[in-house]
Coordinates of C-alpha atoms and ligand atoms in Angstrom, one line a residue:
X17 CA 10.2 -9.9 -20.2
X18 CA 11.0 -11.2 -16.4
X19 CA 10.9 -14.3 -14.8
X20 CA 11.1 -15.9 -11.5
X21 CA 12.2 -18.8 -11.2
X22 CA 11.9 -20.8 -7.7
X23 CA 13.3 -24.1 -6.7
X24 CA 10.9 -25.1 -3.8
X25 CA 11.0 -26.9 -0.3
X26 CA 13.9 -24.9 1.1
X27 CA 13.1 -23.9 4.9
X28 CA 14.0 -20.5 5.4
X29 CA 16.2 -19.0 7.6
X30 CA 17.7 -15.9 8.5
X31 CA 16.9 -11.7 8.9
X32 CA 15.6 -9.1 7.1
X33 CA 15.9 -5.7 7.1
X34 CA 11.9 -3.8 6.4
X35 CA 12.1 -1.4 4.1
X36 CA 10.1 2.2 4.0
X37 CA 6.1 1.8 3.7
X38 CA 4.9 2.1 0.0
X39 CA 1.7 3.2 1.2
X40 CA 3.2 6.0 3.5
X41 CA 4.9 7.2 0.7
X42 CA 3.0 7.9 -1.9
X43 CA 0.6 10.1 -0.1
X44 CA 3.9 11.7 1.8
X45 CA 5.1 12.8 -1.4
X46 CA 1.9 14.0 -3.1
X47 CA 1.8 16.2 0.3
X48 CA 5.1 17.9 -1.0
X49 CA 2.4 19.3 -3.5
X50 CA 1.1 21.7 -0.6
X51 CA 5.0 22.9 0.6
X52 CA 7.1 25.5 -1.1
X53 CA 10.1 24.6 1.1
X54 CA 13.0 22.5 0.7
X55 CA 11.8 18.5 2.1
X56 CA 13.7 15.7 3.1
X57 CA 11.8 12.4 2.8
X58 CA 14.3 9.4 4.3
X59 CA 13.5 5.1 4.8
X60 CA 12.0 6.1 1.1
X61 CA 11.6 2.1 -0.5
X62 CA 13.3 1.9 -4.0
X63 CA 10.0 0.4 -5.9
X64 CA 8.3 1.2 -9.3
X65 CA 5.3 3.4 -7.6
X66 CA 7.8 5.8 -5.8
X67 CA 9.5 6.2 -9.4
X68 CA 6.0 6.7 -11.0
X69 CA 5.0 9.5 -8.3
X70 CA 8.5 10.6 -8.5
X71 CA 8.0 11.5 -12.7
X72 CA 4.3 12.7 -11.8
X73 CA 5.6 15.1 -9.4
X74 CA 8.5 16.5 -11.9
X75 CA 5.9 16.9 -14.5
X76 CA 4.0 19.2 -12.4
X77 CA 6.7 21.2 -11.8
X78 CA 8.6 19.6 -8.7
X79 CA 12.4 19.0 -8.8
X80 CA 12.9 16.0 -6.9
X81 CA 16.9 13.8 -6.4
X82 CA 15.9 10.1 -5.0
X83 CA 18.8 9.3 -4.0
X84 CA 18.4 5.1 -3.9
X85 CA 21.7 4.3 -2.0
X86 CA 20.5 5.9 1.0
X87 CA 16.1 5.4 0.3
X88 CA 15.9 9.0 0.7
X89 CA 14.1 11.7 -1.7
X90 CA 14.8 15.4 -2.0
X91 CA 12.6 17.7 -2.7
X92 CA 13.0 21.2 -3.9
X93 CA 11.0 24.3 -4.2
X94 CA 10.6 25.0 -7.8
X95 CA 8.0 26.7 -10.2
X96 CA 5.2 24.8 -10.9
X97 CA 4.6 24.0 -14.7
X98 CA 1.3 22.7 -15.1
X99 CA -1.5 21.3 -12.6
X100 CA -2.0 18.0 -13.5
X101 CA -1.6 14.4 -13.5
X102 CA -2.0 12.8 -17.0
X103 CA -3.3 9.4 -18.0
X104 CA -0.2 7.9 -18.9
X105 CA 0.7 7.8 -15.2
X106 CA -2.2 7.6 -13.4
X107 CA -3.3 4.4 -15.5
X108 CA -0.1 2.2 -14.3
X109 CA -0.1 4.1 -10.5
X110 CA -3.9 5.0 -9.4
X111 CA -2.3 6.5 -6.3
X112 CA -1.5 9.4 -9.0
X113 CA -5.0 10.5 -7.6
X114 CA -3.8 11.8 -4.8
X115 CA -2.3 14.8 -6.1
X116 CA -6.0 16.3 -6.6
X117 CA -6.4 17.1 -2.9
X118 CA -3.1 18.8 -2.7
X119 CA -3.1 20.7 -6.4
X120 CA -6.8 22.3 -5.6
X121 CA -5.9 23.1 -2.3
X122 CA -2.9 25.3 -3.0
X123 CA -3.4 26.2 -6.2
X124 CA -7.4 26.5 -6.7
X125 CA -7.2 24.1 -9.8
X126 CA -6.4 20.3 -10.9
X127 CA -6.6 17.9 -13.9
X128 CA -6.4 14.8 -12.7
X129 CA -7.0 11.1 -15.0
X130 CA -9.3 8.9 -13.5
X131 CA -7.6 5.8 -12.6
X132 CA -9.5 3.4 -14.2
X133 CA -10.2 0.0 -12.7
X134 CA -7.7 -1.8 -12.0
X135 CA -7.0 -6.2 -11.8
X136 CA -8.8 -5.9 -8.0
X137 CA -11.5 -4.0 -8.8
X138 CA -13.2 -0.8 -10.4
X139 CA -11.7 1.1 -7.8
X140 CA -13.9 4.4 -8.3
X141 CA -12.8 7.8 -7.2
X142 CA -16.4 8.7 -6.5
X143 CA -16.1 9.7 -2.2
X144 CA -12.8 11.5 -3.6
X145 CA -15.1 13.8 -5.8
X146 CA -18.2 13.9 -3.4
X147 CA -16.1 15.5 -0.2
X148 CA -14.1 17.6 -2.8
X149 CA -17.2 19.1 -3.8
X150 CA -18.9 19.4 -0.3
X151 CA -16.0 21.7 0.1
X152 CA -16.9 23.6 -2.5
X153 CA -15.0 22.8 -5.5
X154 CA -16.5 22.8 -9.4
X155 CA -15.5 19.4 -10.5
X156 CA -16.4 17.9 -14.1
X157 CA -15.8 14.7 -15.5
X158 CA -14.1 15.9 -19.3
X159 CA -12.1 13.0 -21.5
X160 CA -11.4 10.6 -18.7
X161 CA -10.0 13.2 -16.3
X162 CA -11.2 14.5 -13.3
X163 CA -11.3 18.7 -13.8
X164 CA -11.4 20.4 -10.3
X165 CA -11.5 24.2 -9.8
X166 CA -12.5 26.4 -6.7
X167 CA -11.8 29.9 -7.4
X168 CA -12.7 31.1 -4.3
X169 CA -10.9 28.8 -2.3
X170 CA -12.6 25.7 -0.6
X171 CA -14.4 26.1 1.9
X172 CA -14.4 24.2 5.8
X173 CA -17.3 22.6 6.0
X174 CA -17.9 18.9 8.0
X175 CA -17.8 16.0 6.2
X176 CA -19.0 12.2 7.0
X177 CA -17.6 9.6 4.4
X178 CA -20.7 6.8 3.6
X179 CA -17.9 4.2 3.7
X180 CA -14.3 4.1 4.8
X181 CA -11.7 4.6 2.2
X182 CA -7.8 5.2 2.6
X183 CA -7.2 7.2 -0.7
X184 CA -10.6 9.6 -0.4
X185 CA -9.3 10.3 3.5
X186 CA -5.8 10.8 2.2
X187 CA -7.1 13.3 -0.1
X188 CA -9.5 15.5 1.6
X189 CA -7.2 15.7 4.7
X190 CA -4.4 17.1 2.1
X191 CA -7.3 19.3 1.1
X192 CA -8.1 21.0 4.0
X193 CA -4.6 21.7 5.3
X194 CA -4.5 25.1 3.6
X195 CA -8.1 25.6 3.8
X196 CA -9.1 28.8 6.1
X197 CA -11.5 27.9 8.9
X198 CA -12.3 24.3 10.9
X199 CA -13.0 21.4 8.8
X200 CA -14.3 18.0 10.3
X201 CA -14.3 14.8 8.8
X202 CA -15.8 12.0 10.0
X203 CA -15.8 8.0 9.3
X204 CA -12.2 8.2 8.0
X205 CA -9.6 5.2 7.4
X206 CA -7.1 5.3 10.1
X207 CA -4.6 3.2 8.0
X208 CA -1.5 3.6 9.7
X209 CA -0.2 4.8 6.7
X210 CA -2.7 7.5 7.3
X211 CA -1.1 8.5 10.6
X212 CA 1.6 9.0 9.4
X213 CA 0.6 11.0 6.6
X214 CA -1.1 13.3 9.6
X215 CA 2.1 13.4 11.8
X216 CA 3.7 14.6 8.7
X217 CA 1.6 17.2 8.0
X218 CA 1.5 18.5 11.2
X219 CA 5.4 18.3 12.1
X220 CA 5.4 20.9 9.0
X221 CA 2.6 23.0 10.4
X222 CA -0.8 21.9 9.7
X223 CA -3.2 21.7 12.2
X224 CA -4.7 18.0 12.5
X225 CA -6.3 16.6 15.0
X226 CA -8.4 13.9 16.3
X227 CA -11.7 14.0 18.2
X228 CA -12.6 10.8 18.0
X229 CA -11.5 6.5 16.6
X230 CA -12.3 8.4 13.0
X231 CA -13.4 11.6 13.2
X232 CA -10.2 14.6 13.1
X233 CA -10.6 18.6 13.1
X234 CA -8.4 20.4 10.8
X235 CA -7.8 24.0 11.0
X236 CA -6.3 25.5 8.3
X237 CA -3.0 27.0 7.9
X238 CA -1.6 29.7 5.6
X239 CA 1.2 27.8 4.8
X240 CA 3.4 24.4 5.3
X241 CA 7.3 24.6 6.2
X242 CA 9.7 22.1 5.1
X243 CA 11.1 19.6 6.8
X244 CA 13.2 16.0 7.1
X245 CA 11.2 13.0 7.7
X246 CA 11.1 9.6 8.2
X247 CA 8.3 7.4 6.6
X248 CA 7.1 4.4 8.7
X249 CA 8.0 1.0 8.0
X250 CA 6.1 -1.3 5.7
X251 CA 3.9 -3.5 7.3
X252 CA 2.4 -5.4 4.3
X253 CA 5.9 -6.4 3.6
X254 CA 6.5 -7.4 6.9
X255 CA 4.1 -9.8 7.2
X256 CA 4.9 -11.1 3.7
X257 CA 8.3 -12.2 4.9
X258 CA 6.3 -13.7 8.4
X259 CA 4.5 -15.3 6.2
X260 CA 7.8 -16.8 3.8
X261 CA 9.4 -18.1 7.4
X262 CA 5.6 -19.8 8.0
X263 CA 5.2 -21.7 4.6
X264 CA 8.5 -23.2 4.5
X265 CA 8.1 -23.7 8.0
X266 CA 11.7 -21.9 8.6
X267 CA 12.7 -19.0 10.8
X268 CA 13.0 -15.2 9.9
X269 CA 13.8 -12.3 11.9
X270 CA 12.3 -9.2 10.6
X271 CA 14.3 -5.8 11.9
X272 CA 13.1 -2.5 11.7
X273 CA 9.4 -3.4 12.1
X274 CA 7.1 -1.3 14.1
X275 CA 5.0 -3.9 16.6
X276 CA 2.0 -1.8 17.0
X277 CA 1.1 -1.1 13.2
X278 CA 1.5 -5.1 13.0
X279 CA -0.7 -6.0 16.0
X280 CA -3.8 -7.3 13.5
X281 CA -1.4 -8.8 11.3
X282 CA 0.4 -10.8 14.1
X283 CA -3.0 -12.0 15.6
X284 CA -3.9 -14.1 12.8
X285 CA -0.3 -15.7 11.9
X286 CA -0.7 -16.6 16.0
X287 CA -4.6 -18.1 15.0
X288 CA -3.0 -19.9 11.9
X289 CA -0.1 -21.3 14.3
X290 CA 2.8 -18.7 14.3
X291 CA 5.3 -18.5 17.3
X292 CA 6.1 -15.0 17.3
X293 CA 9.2 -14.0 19.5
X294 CA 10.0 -10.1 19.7
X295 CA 13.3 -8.6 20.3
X296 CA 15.4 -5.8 20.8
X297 CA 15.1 -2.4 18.5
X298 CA 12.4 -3.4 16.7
X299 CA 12.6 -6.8 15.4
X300 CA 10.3 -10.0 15.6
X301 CA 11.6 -14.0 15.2
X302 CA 8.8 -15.8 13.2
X303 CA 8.6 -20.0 12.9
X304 CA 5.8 -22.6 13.6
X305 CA 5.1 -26.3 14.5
X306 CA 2.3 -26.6 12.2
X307 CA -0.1 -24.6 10.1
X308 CA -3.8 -24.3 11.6
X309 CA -6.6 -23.3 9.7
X310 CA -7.8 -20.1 10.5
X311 CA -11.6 -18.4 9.6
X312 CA -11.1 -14.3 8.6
X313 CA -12.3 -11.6 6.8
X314 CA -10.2 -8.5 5.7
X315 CA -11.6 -5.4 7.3
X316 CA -10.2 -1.4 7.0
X317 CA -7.7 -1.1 9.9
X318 CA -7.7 -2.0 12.8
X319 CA -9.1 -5.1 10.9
X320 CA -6.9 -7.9 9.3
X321 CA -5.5 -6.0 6.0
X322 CA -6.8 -6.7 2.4
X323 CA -3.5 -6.6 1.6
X324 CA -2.1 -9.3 3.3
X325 CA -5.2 -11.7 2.3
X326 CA -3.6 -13.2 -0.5
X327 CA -0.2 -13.7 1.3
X328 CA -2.5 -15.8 3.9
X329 CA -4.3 -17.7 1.2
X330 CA -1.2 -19.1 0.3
X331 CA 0.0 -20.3 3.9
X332 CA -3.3 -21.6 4.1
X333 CA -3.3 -24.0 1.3
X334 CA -0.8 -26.3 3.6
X335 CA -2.9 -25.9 7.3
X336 CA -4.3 -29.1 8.9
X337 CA -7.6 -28.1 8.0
X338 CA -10.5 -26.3 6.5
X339 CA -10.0 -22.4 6.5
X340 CA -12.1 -19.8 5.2
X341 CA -11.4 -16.4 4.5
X342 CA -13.7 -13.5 3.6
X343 CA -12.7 -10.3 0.9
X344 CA -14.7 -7.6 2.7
X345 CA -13.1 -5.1 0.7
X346 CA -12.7 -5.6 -2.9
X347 CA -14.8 -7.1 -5.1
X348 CA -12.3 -9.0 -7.5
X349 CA -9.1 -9.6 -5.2
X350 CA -9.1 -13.8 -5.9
X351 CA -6.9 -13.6 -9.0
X352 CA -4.5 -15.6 -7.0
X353 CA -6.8 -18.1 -6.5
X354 CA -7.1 -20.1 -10.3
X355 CA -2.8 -19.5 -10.2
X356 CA -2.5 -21.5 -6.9
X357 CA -5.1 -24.5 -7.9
X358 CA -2.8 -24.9 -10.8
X359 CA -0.1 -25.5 -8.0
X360 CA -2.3 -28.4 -6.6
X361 CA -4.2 -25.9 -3.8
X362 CA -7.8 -26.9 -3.0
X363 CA -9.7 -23.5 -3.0
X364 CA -13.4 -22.9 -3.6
X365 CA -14.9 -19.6 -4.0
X366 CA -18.4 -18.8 -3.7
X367 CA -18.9 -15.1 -3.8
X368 CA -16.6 -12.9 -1.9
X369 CA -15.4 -16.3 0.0
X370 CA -12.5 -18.7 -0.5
X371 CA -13.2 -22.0 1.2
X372 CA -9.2 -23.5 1.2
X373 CA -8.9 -27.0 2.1
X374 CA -6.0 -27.8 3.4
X375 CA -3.3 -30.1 1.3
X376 CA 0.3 -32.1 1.9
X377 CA 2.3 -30.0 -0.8
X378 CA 1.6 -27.8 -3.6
X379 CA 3.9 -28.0 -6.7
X380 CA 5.6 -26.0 -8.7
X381 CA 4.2 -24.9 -12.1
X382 CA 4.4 -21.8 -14.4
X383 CA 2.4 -19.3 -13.5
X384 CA 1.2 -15.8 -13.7
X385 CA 0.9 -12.6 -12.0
X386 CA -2.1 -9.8 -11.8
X387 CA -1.9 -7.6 -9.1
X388 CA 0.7 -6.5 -6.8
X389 CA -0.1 -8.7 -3.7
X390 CA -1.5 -12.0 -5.9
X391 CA 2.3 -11.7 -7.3
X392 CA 3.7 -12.3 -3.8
X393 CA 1.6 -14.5 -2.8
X394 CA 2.9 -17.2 -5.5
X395 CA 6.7 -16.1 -5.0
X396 CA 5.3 -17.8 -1.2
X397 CA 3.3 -20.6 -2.6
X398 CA 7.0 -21.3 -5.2
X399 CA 9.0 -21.2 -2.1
X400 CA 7.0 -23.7 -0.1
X401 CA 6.0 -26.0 -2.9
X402 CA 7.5 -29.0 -4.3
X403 CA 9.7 -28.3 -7.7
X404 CA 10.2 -25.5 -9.8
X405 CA 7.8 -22.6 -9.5
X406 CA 8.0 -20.2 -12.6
X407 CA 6.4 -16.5 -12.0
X408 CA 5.2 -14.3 -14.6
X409 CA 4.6 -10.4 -15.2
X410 CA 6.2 -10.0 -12.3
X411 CA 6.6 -6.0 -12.8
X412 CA 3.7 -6.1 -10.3
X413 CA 6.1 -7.4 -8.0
X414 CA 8.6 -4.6 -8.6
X415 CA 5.8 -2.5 -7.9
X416 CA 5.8 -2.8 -4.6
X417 CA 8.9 -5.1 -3.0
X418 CA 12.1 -3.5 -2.6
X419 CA 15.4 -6.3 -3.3
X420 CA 12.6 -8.8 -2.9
X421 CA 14.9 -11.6 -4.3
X422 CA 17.9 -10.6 -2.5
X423 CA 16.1 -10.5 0.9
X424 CA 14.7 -14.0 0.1
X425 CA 18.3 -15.5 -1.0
X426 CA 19.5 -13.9 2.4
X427 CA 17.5 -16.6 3.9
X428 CA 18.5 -19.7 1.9
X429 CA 16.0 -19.1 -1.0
X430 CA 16.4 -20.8 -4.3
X431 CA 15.5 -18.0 -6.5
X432 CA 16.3 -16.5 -9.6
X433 CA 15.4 -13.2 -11.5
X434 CA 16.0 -14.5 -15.5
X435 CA 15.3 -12.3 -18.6
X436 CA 13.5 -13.9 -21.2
Ligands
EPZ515 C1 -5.3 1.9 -0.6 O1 -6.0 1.9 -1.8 C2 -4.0 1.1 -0.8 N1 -3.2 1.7 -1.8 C3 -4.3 -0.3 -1.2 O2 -3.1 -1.0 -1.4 C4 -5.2 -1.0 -0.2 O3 -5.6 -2.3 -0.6 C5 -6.5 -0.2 0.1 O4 -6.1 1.2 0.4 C6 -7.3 -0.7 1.2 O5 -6.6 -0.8 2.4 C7 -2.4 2.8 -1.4 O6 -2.4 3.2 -0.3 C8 -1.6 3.4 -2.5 P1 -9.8 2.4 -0.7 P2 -7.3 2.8 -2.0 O7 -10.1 3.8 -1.2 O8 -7.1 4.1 -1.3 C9 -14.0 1.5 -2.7 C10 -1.4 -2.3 -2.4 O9 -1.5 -3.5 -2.6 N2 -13.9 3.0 -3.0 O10 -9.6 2.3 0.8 O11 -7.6 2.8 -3.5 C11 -12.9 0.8 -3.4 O12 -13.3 0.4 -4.7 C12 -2.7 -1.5 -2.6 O13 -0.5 -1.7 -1.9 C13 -15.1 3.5 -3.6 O14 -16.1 2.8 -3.8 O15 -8.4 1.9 -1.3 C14 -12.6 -0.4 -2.5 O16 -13.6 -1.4 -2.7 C15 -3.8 -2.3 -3.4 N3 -15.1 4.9 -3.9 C16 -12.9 0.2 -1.1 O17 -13.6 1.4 -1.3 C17 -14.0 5.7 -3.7 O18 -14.1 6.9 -4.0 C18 -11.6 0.6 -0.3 O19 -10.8 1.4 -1.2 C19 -12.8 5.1 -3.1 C20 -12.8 3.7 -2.8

């Protein structure tokens, strides 16, 4: 088993290089699903999930060379073996889901696991299923696996989602690509990670395109060509390493960022008393005076990212102040919470809101990881807190960080990756 272990109370200082969006990604590559050409994926981030859809993918049938050095994935035509996504992946990567759009699309059938809950939340699949069948596909629910046939083909129809979801727009817009006719969707996530998703189906031939904030027209195509591509920069990660330079009240300068995508996320580091200095090609200096309490509430994009909440909790924990912050989106996403009081943090929660009052230091103690962001947000609270901060289960880390503790000891860190 890993470990991290953090000496706290360094201030931070120094650059980091972004890497490749995790969430651009995985949907990127389930799209290779709907191609029978050679496709060159590059700014690929070397994390656990890419590996995971990486070995769903070959199991289908797709032969795929990551090669890490460079963050860039190959994928090759090949015959495909067998159309589906079994438990044993889906259960430790839910985005596994996402090859049901894709596999149904092109090749009128898919087996897919249900993903299960996960630490977060139950995370259902159910809008997934709903449009799926709107467009005409027979879908069961056999031995924990989603079993989705249309034999004659979907159909376009026009679709409004009840409530906004990244992984149910993902799929249905994979869906459609192929699918003969004008189909509209409506109420979609517009994720940036979704965008790009769209520009990448469309620079190989799909027809995609947007009539209104969340409503896109998608004419289908007979086929999808290859192509090279670049996947946007991670965002979430960004703002994780604005937030490192904040709590240890350091400076950071983050290259290869993408200012736009980062507006919301900027906005409320500025609220919570960020000085946020942007440069040339893509890169943003982050520091602060002091830490001001800040009121939110995570919202789907352009709203302040669930992702990032817990990353803010943390920052929070040291403002001047009373802040509050609402989970709008999941219903279980305070795991972090009981790991940070045992660092000293004053947090209350009362349903989906965390009242944080504001304290002098937290310090260290052992503690544990549960979900990919809760994880990050104690590497942040170790960094900033007084003493030795030891981390836990931190394969939810690898999930989603690429050279996490090398980009931190970069900036001065005091960390350590020990096996135990
Ligand atoms: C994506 O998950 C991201 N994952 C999540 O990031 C992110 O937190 C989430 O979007 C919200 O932004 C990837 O992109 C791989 P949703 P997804 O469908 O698609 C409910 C990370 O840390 N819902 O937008 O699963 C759902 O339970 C991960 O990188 C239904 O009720 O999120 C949740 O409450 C964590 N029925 C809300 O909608 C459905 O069919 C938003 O979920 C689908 C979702």
């Amino acid at each position: 088993m890993k470990q991290l272990i953090i000496q706290g109370g360094k201030k931070l200082y120094g650059s980091i290089a972004i890497s490749g969006s995790k969430n651009a990604s995985l949907p990127i590559l389930a799209a290779s699903l709907l191609i029978d050409e050679i496709i060159i994926l590059r700014n690929i981030p070397n994390v656990k999930d890419i590996l995971t859809m990486k070995t769903l993918l070959e199991s289908i049938g797709k032969k795929i060379e990551f090669n890490i050095l460079k963050n860039e994935i190959k994928i090759y035509p090949t015959k495909i073996k067998k159309l589906e996504a079994l438990y044993s992946l889906v259960k430790t990567m839910r985005a596994g889901v996402l090859v049901l759009g894709p596999l149904i699309a092109k090749y009128d059938f898919a087996r897919v696991s249900l993903p299960g809950g996960c630490a977060i939340g139950s995370r259902p699949v159910d809008l997934h299923i709903e449009a799926l069948k709107k467009m005409g596909a027979k879908i069961k629910i056999e031995k924990g696996y989603i079993v989705a046939e249309a034999p004659k083909k979907l159909n376009p129809v026009k679709i409004k989602f009840s409530s906004i979801s990244v992984g149910a727009t993902e799929n249905l817009i994979m869906a459609a690509t192929l699918c003969k006719g004008k189909t509209i969707i409506q109420n979609i996530a517009i994720e940036p990670e979704i965008l790009d998703l769209i520009n990448f189906l469309n620079c190989s031939g799909a027809k995609i395109s947007f009539v209104s904030k969340r409503s896109i027209v998608i004419e289908g195509v007979d086929k999808l060509r290859g192509i090279n591509y670049s996947v946007i920069p991670d965002r979430i990660e960004a703002g994780t390493y604005a937030v490192a330079a904040l709590i240890t009240n350091g400076k950071i300068t983050l290259n290869k960022i993408n200012r736009e995508m980062m507006s919301n996320i900027f906005q409320i580091l500025k609220k919570a008393g960020a000085k946020i200095v942007f440069g040339k090609n893509n890169s943003v200096t982050i520091s602060r005076k002091i830490i001001k309490p800040t009121k939110i509430k995570t919202m789907p994009y352009p709203g302040f990212p669930t992702d990032m909440q817990a990353q803010l909790m943390s920052l929070l924990c040291l403002s001047k102040g009373s802040s509050l912050i609402k989970e709008e989106i999941f219903e279980n996403r305070f795991l972090h919470v009981s790991e940070l009081k045992r660092m000293g943090a004053n947090i209350k929660i009362s349903n989906q809101s965390a009242n944080i009052i504001g304290i002098e230091n937290l310090n260290g103690a052992e503690v544990m990881a549960t979900d990919l962001r809760a994880s990050v947000s104690l590497v942040l609270a170790g960094l900033a807190a007084k003493g030795t901060t030891i981390i836990n289960r931190i394969y939810h880390l690898e999930r989603g960080y690429e050279n996490l503790v090398s980009k931190l000891k970069q900036c001065g860190a005091k960390i350590v990756l020990k096996n135990v």
